[in-house]
Structures are given as C-alpha cells and as structure tokens.
Coordinates of C-alpha atoms in Angstrom, one line a residue:
X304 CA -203.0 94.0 45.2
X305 CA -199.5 95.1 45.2
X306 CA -198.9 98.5 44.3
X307 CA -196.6 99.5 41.2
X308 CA -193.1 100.0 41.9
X309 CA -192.3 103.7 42.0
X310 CA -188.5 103.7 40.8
X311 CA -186.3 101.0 39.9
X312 CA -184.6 101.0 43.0
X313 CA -187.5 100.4 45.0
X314 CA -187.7 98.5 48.4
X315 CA -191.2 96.5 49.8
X316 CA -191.8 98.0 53.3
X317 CA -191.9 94.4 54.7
X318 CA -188.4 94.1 52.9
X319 CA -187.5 97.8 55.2
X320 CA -188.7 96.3 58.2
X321 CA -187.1 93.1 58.1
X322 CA -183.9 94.7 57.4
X323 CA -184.3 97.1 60.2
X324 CA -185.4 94.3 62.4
X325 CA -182.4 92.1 62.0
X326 CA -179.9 95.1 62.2
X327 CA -181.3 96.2 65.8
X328 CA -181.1 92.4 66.7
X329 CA -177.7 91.5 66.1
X330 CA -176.4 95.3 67.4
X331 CA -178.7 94.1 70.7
X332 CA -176.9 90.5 70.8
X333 CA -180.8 89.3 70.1
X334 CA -179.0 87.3 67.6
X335 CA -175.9 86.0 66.0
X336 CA -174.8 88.1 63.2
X337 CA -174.6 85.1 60.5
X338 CA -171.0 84.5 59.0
X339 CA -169.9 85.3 55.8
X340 CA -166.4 83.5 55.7
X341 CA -165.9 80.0 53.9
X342 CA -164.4 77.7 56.5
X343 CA -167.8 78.9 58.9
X344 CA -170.6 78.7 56.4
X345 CA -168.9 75.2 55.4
X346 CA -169.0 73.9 58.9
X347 CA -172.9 75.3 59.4
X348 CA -173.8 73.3 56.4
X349 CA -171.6 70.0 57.3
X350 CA -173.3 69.8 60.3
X351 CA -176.2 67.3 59.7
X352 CA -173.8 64.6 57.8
X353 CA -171.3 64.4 60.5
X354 CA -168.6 62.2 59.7
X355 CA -169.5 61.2 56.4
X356 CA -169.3 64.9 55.5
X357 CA -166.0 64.5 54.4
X358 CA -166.7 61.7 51.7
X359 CA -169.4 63.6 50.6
X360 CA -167.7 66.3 49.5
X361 CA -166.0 64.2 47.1
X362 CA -168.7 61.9 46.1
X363 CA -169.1 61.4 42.0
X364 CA -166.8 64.3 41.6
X365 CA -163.5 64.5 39.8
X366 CA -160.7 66.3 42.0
X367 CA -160.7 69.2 40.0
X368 CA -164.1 69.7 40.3
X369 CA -163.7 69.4 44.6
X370 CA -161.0 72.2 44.3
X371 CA -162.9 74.3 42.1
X372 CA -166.0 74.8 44.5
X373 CA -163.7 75.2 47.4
X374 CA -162.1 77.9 45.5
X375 CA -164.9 79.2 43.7
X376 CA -166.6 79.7 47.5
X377 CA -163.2 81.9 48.8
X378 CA -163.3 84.1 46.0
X379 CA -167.3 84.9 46.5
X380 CA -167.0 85.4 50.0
X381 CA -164.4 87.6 49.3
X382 CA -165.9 89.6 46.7
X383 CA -169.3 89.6 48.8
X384 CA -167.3 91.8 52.1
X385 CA -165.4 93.8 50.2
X386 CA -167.7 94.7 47.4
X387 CA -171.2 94.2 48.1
X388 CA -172.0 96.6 50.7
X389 CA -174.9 94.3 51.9
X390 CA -177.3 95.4 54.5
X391 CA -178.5 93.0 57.5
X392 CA -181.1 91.7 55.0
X393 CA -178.5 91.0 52.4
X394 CA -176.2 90.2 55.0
X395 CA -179.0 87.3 56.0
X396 CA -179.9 86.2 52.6
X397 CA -176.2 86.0 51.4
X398 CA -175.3 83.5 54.6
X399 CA -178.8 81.6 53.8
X400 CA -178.0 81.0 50.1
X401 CA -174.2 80.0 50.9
X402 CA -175.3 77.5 53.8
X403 CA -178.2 75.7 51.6
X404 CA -175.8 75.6 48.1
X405 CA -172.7 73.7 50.4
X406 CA -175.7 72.1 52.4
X407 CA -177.2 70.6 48.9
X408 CA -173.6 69.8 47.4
X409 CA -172.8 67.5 50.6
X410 CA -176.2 66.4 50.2
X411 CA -175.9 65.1 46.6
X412 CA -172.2 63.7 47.3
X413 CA -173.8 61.7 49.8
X414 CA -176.4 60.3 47.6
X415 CA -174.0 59.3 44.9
X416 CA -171.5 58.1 47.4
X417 CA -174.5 55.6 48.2
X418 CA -176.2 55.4 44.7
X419 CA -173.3 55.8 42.2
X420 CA -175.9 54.5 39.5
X421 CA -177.8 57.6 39.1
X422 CA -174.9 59.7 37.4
X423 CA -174.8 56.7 34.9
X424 CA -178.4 58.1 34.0
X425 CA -178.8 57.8 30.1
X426 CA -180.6 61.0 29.1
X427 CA -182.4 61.5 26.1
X428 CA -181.0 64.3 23.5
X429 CA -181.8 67.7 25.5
X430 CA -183.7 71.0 23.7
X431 CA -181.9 73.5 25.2
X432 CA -183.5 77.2 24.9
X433 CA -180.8 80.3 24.3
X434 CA -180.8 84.0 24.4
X435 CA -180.4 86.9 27.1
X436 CA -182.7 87.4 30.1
X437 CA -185.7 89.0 29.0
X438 CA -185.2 87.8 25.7
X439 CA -188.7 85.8 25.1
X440 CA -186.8 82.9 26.7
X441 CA -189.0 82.0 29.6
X442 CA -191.9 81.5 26.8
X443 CA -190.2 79.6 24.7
X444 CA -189.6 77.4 27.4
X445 CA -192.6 77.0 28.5
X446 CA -194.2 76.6 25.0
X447 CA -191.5 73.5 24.7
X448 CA -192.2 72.3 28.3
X449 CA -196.0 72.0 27.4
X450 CA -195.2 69.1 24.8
X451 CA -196.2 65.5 26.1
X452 CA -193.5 64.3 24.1
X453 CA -191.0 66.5 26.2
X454 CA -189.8 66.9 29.8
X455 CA -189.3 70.1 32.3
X456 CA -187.6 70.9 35.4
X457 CA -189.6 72.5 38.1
X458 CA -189.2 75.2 40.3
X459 CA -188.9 72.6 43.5
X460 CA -186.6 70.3 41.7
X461 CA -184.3 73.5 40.6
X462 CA -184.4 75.1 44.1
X463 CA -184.1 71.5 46.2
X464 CA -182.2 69.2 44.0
X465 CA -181.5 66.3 46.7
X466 CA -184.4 64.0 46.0
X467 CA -186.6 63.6 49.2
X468 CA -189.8 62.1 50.2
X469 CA -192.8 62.4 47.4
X470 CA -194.2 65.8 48.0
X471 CA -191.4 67.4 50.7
X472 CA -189.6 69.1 47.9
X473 CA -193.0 70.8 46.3
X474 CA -194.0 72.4 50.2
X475 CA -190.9 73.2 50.4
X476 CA -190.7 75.2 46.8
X477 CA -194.3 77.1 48.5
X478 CA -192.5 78.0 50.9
X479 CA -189.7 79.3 49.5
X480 CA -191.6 81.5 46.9
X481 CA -194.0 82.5 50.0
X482 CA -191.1 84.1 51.6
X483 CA -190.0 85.8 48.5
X484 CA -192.9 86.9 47.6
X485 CA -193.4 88.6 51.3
X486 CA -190.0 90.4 50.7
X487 CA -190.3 91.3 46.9
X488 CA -194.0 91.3 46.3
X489 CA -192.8 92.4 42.5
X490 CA -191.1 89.5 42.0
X491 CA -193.8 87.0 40.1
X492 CA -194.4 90.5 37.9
X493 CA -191.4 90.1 37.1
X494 CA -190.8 86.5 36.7
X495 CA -193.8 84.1 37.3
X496 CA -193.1 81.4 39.7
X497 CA -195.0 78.3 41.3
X498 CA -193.4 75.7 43.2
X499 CA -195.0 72.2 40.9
X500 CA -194.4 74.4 37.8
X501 CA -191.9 74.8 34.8
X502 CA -188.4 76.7 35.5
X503 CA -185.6 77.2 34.8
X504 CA -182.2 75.4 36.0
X505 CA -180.3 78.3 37.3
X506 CA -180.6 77.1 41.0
X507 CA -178.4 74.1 39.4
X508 CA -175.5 76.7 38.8
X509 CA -175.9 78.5 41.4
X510 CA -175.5 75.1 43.1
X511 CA -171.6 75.3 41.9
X512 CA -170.8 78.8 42.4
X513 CA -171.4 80.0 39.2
X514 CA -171.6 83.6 39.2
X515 CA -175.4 84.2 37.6
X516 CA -177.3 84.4 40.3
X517 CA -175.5 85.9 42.4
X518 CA -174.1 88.9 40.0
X519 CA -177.3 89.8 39.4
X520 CA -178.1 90.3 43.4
X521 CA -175.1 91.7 44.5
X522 CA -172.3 93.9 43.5
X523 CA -169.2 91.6 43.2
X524 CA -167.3 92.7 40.3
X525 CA -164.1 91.1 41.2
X526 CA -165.9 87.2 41.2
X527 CA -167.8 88.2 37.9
X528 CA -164.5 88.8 36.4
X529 CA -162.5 86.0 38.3
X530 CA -165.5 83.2 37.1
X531 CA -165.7 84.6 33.3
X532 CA -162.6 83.9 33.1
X533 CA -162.4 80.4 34.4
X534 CA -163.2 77.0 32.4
X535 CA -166.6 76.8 33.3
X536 CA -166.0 72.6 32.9
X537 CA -166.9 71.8 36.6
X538 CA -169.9 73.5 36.7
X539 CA -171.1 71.7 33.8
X540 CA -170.5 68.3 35.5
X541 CA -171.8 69.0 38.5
X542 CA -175.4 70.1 36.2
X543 CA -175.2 67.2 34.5
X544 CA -174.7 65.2 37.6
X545 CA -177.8 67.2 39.2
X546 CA -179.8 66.3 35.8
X547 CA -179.0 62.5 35.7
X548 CA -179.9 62.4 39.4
X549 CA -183.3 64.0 38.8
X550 CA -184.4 62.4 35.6
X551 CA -184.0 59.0 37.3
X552 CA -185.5 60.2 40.2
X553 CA -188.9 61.4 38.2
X554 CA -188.6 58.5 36.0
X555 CA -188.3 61.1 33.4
X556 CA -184.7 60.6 31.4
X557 CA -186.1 58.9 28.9
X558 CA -188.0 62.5 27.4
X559 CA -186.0 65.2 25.6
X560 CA -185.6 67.5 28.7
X561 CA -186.0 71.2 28.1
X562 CA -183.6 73.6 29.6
X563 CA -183.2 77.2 29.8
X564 CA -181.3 79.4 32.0
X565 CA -179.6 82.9 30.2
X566 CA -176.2 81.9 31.0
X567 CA -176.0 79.0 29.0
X568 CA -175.0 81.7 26.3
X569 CA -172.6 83.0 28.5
X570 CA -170.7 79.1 28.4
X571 CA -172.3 77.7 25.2
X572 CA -169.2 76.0 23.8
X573 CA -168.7 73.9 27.0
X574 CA -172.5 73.4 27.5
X575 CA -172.5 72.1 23.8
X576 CA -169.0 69.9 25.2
X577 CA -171.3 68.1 27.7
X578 CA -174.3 67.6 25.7
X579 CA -173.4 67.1 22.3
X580 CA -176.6 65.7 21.0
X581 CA -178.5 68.3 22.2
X582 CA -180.8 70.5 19.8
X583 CA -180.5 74.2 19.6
X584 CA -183.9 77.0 20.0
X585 CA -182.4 80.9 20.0
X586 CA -184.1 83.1 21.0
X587 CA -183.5 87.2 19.6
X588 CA -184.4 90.2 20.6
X589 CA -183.6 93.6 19.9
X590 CA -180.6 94.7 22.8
X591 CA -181.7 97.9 23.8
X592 CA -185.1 96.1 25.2
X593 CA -183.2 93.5 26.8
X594 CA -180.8 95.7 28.4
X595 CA -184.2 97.8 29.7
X596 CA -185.4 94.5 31.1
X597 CA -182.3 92.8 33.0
X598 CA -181.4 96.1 34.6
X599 CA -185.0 96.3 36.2
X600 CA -184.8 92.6 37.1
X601 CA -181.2 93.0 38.8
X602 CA -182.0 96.4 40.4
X603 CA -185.5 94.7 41.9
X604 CA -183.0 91.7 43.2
X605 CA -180.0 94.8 44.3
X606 CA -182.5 97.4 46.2
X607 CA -183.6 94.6 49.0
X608 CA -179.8 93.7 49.9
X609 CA -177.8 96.7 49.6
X610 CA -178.5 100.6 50.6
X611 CA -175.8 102.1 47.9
X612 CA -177.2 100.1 44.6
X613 CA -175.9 102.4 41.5
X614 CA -178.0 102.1 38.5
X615 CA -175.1 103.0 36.3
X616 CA -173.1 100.3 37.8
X617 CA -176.2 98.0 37.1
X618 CA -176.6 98.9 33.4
X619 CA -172.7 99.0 32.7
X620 CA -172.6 95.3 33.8
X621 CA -175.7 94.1 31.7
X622 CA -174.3 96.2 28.1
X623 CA -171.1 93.7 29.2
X624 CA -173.0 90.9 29.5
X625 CA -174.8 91.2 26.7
X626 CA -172.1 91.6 24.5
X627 CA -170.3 89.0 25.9
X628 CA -172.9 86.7 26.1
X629 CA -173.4 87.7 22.3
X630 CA -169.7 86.9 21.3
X631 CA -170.2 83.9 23.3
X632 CA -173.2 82.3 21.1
X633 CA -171.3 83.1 18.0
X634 CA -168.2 81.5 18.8
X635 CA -170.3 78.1 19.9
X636 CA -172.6 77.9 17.4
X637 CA -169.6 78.9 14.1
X638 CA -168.5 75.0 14.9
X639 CA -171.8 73.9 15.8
X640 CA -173.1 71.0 13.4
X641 CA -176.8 70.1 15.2
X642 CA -180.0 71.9 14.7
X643 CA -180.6 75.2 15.7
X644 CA -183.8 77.1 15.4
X645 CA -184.3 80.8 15.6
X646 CA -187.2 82.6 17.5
X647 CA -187.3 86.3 17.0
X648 CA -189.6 88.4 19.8
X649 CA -191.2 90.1 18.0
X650 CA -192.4 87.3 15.3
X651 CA -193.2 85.4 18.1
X652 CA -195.8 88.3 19.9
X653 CA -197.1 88.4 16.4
X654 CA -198.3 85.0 15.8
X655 CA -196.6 82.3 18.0
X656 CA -198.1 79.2 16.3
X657 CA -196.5 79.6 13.4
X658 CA -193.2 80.5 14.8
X659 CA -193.6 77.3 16.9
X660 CA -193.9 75.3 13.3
X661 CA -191.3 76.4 12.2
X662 CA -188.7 75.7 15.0
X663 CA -190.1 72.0 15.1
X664 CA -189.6 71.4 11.5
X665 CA -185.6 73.3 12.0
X666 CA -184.8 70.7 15.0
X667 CA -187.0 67.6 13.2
X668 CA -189.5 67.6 15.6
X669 CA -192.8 66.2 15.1
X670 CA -195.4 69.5 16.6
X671 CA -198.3 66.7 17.6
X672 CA -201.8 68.3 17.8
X673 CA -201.8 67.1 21.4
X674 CA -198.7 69.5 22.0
X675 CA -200.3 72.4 19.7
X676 CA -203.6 71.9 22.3
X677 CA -201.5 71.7 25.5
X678 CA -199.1 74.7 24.4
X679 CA -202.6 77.2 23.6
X680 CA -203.5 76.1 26.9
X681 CA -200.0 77.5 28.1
X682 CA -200.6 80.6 26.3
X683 CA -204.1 81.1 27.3
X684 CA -203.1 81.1 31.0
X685 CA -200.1 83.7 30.3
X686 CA -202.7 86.0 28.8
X687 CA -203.7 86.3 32.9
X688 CA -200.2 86.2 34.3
X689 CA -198.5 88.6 36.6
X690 CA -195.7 89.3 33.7
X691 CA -197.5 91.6 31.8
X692 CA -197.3 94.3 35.3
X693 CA -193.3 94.9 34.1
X694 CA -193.9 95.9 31.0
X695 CA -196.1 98.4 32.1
X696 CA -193.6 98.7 34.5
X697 CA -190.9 99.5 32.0
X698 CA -192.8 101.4 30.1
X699 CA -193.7 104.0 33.3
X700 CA -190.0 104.1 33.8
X701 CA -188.7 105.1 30.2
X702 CA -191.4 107.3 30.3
X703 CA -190.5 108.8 33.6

C-alpha cells in the first residue's frame, strides 16, 4: 500500500534513488549523459530506419507539417536547457520521451510511405469529450467508451501508435505503466491507467510537439508561449493521420470513436476544422476545483524531474490555462452548428444516469440498454478505483 503523499511537492524514494543513481553515474563516466539537443536526439531515433529515414520523415505529410515538427523540436529543446532546471532523472526522462516521439514519427512515415491507403481511412462521425483536466472528463469518457455502439483508444494504442505484431503493443503499454508506477507510485491515484484499457489521446499530441504534456512536466514557459501562439493545423493532421492509421488497424473506423484529451479546448476551432461532423459532450466544473486538481497533477509530474519546482509558478500557469482554454471553447463553439451536450460535475456525482439521458437525446444518440448495462458496469468498478485517494488527497492539502 502506498503511503499518502505528504505535500504536493512530494518525491517516491525509488524516484530519489534513481535520480541520485544516474547523477553519480554519468559524473563517474558509468554512463553517457543522454543528449538534449535536436540534431543528436534525431540521429538516436533515425537509427533503426537507416536510409529510408529520410523518406520517412516526410511520409503522408504536407511540407509545412515536416517543418513545423522540426521547428517545434528546436524550440523545446531550447526551452527544456534553459528553463527547466531538470535533474538527472528529468534529464533521463526528457531524452527518453524526445527519442521515442521522433522514433514513432519516422516510424509512422515509414508505414505510410508503404501503405499510403491507411490515411484514406473513412472514419465514422467522432464524440469528442471537452472540458479542463480534472473536470469529470475522464468519466465521461469512459461512460461513452463503455457503449457497444462506440469505439475507444487505449492506453497501448495512445503510448505506441505504430501498429505492430497482435499483442506487442499491450506488453509494451505494462511495461510502460510498470515503470511509472515504480517512479510515481501516486500516479494511478491520480489518474487510473491499464495498458488494454480506455485513454485518452494525449500521447498523439505529444507525438507532434504539442506543448500539453510536456508543460505540465516541466517548466518551459517560453515553448508554452511560442506553441499557443502557433496554428495548431499540423498537429491536427498528424492526429488524424495517427487516428485513420489505428482505426483501420483495429478494424474499428467504422464506430463513432470517442476522444478526450483537455487540450482539445485549448485548439477547439481547428479540432472542429478537421473533424467537422464530429458531436460535441462538455464537460463543467466549478474553476477553483479544477485549478486545485491540475496543480496537484502537474506538481506530482514536476517534483520527480526538477529540484526547484515553484508551486506559485505551477498554479499561475493552470489560472492561464484555464482561462484561456475557457476563451478558447467559447470562441469554437459561438460558430459551431452540430450538437453539443453539457455535463455539469456536480449533476453528474449526483445521479449519472440521468445526466447520461440526457446528453444522448442532445447529440441524437440512441442510449441502448446494452450500453446503460455496460456503462453501470463501468461505474461499479470506479466505485473501487485508485482515484478516489486524490480527493482525499486534496482535501488533506486544503486542509493543511
């Protein structure tokens, strides 16, 4: 049983003596101290392709989507040594997570260099779940995800998007969470993960340098600022190449898939631009409670990688990006014309089957008892889950 975390700030002792291990070994020369500069990283991960590395970059891609990773990958490396202050352990994951995204990209270029047919993929309208982190999202997702009628991402397609052989990709989503779990044994508290099981498709951003994931690890003001700021229009077709790719691959395209990741409200206009069928589920909650929430989850993610994490810098960056995520939504959804349905926290605590009507009869759904029975399944197993240990969590804090 893992103990409670003390503070928001705080650090697993296997996360301490990993960190400590890996500073002492590259200060020894034990081992190489991994790079952190584009043209390295890109040559680490173009390694296994050889000559067709080249071609693979460009593979199914428009030009402007090539240059954009290229500079995308600059400007984060940047941001990550000047900024960031990592520590060997962040120092390690940062290089790890840079290798695998370029690693996956050439990956994927490859396969459409070969099988140009997948990103012809025709994909049933998408649900697509909106709202801030730690706004009820993850549930409503899930809720959705239980339909028959519907289809899901999993965490092993999200985290290992290149289609493999049956099987590989779930051992390797085990392993993945294994590891995490050994470093942050808070994490499934915080966010319940298992490698065959629904999640969200942030790894498919992250996948094109979109800031997300790695904003909420590491201090990098300067790319958060620089990527806000940019047409997020590549990103966008490289996920909707990475969804075509899968949906064929699972023989699933021909299912309403739904997705959810909390910065779709960050980019909701050009989201909407890609898939303009798509139906709409919001998801509300009261700010000060999600502002409580994504500052624990980002300072759990900041405390294993950096020494100097600043909880006011934390919280200064989530009020932002929740007001700009909220400006965001509004903007999208003035012009919007398709259905959108509403799902308020609190209401859905209260009495979730109703709430659950309701949106289905909004987006003109059907809500089959065989969905109704496979969703109460859903919520019976949540009743058990690791989640409910950070709301105690938050609670202790605010109380603190």
């Amino acid at each position: 049983m893992t103990p409670p975390r003390e503070h928001l700030l705080a650090r697993a002792p296997t996360a301490e003596r990993a960190n400590a291990f890996l500073g002492k070994a590259w200060g020894r020369g034990w081992l190489p101290t991994p790079a952190l500069d584009p043209e390295e990283l890109w040559a680490i991960a173009a390694k296994g392709l050889g000559e067709r590395a080249k071609d693979a970059e460009i593979g199914g891609r428009r030009p402007e989507d090539v240059a954009d990773f290229r500079l995308r990958l600059h400007v984060l490396t940047e941001a990550i040594n000047d900024e960031a202050k990592l520590n060997s352990l962040g120092r390690a994951m940062a290089h790890g997570q840079l290798t695998r995204v370029i690693r996956s990209r050439l990956q994927l270029g490859d396969l459409w260099t070969r099988r140009p047919e997948l990103l012809a993929t025709k994909l049933a309208p998408p649900i697509i779940v909106i709202g801030h982190m730690r706004s009820g999202t993850t549930r409503i997702h899930k809720l959705l995800a239980a339909d028959p009628a519907h289809s899901h991402t999993r965490y092993c397609d999200a985290w290992h998007p290149v289609p493999g052989n049956r099987g590989m990709r779930r051992m390797k989503g085990a392993f993945d969470l294994a590891m995490l779990g050994w470093l942050n044994p808070w994490l499934q508290s915080i966010h319940p993960m298992a490698s065959g099981e629904v999640e969200e498709e942030l790894a498919w951003l992250a996948a094109a340098l979109n800031h997300s994931i790695y904003e909420s690890q590491w201090h990098i003001p300067t790319y958060s600022a620089f990527s806000e700021a940019r047409d997020p229009a590549p990103i966008y077709r490289e996920f909707s190449r990475v969804l075509r790719t899968d949906a064929a691959h699972r023989d699933i395209a021909a299912k309403p898939r739904v997705l959810k990741v909390p910065q779709f409200s960050e980019d909701l206009a050009r989201l909407l631009a890609e898939f303009p069928d798509a139906r709409i589920v919001l998801a509300e909650r009261d700010g000060d409670a999600v502002l409580r929430s994504a500052v624990s989850l980002a300072a759990n993610q900041m405390a294993i990688q950096c020494d100097a994490c600043d909880l006011e810098q934390i919280e200064a960056l989530w009020r932002h990006k929740i007001a700009l995520r909220e400006q965001r939504i509004a903007a999208a959804l003035a012009g919007w014309k398709g259905p959108v349905a509403r799902l308020e926290f609190d209401a859905l605590n209260a009495d979730w089957e109703s709430q659950i009507a309701r949106a289905y009869s909004d987006l003109g759904l059907e809500l089959t008892g065989p969905a109704l029975s496979a969703m109460r399944a859903t919520m019976a197993m949540s009743e058990s889950g690791q989640h409910h240990g950070h709301s105690e969590q938050l609670a202790r804090f605010a109380a603190s």
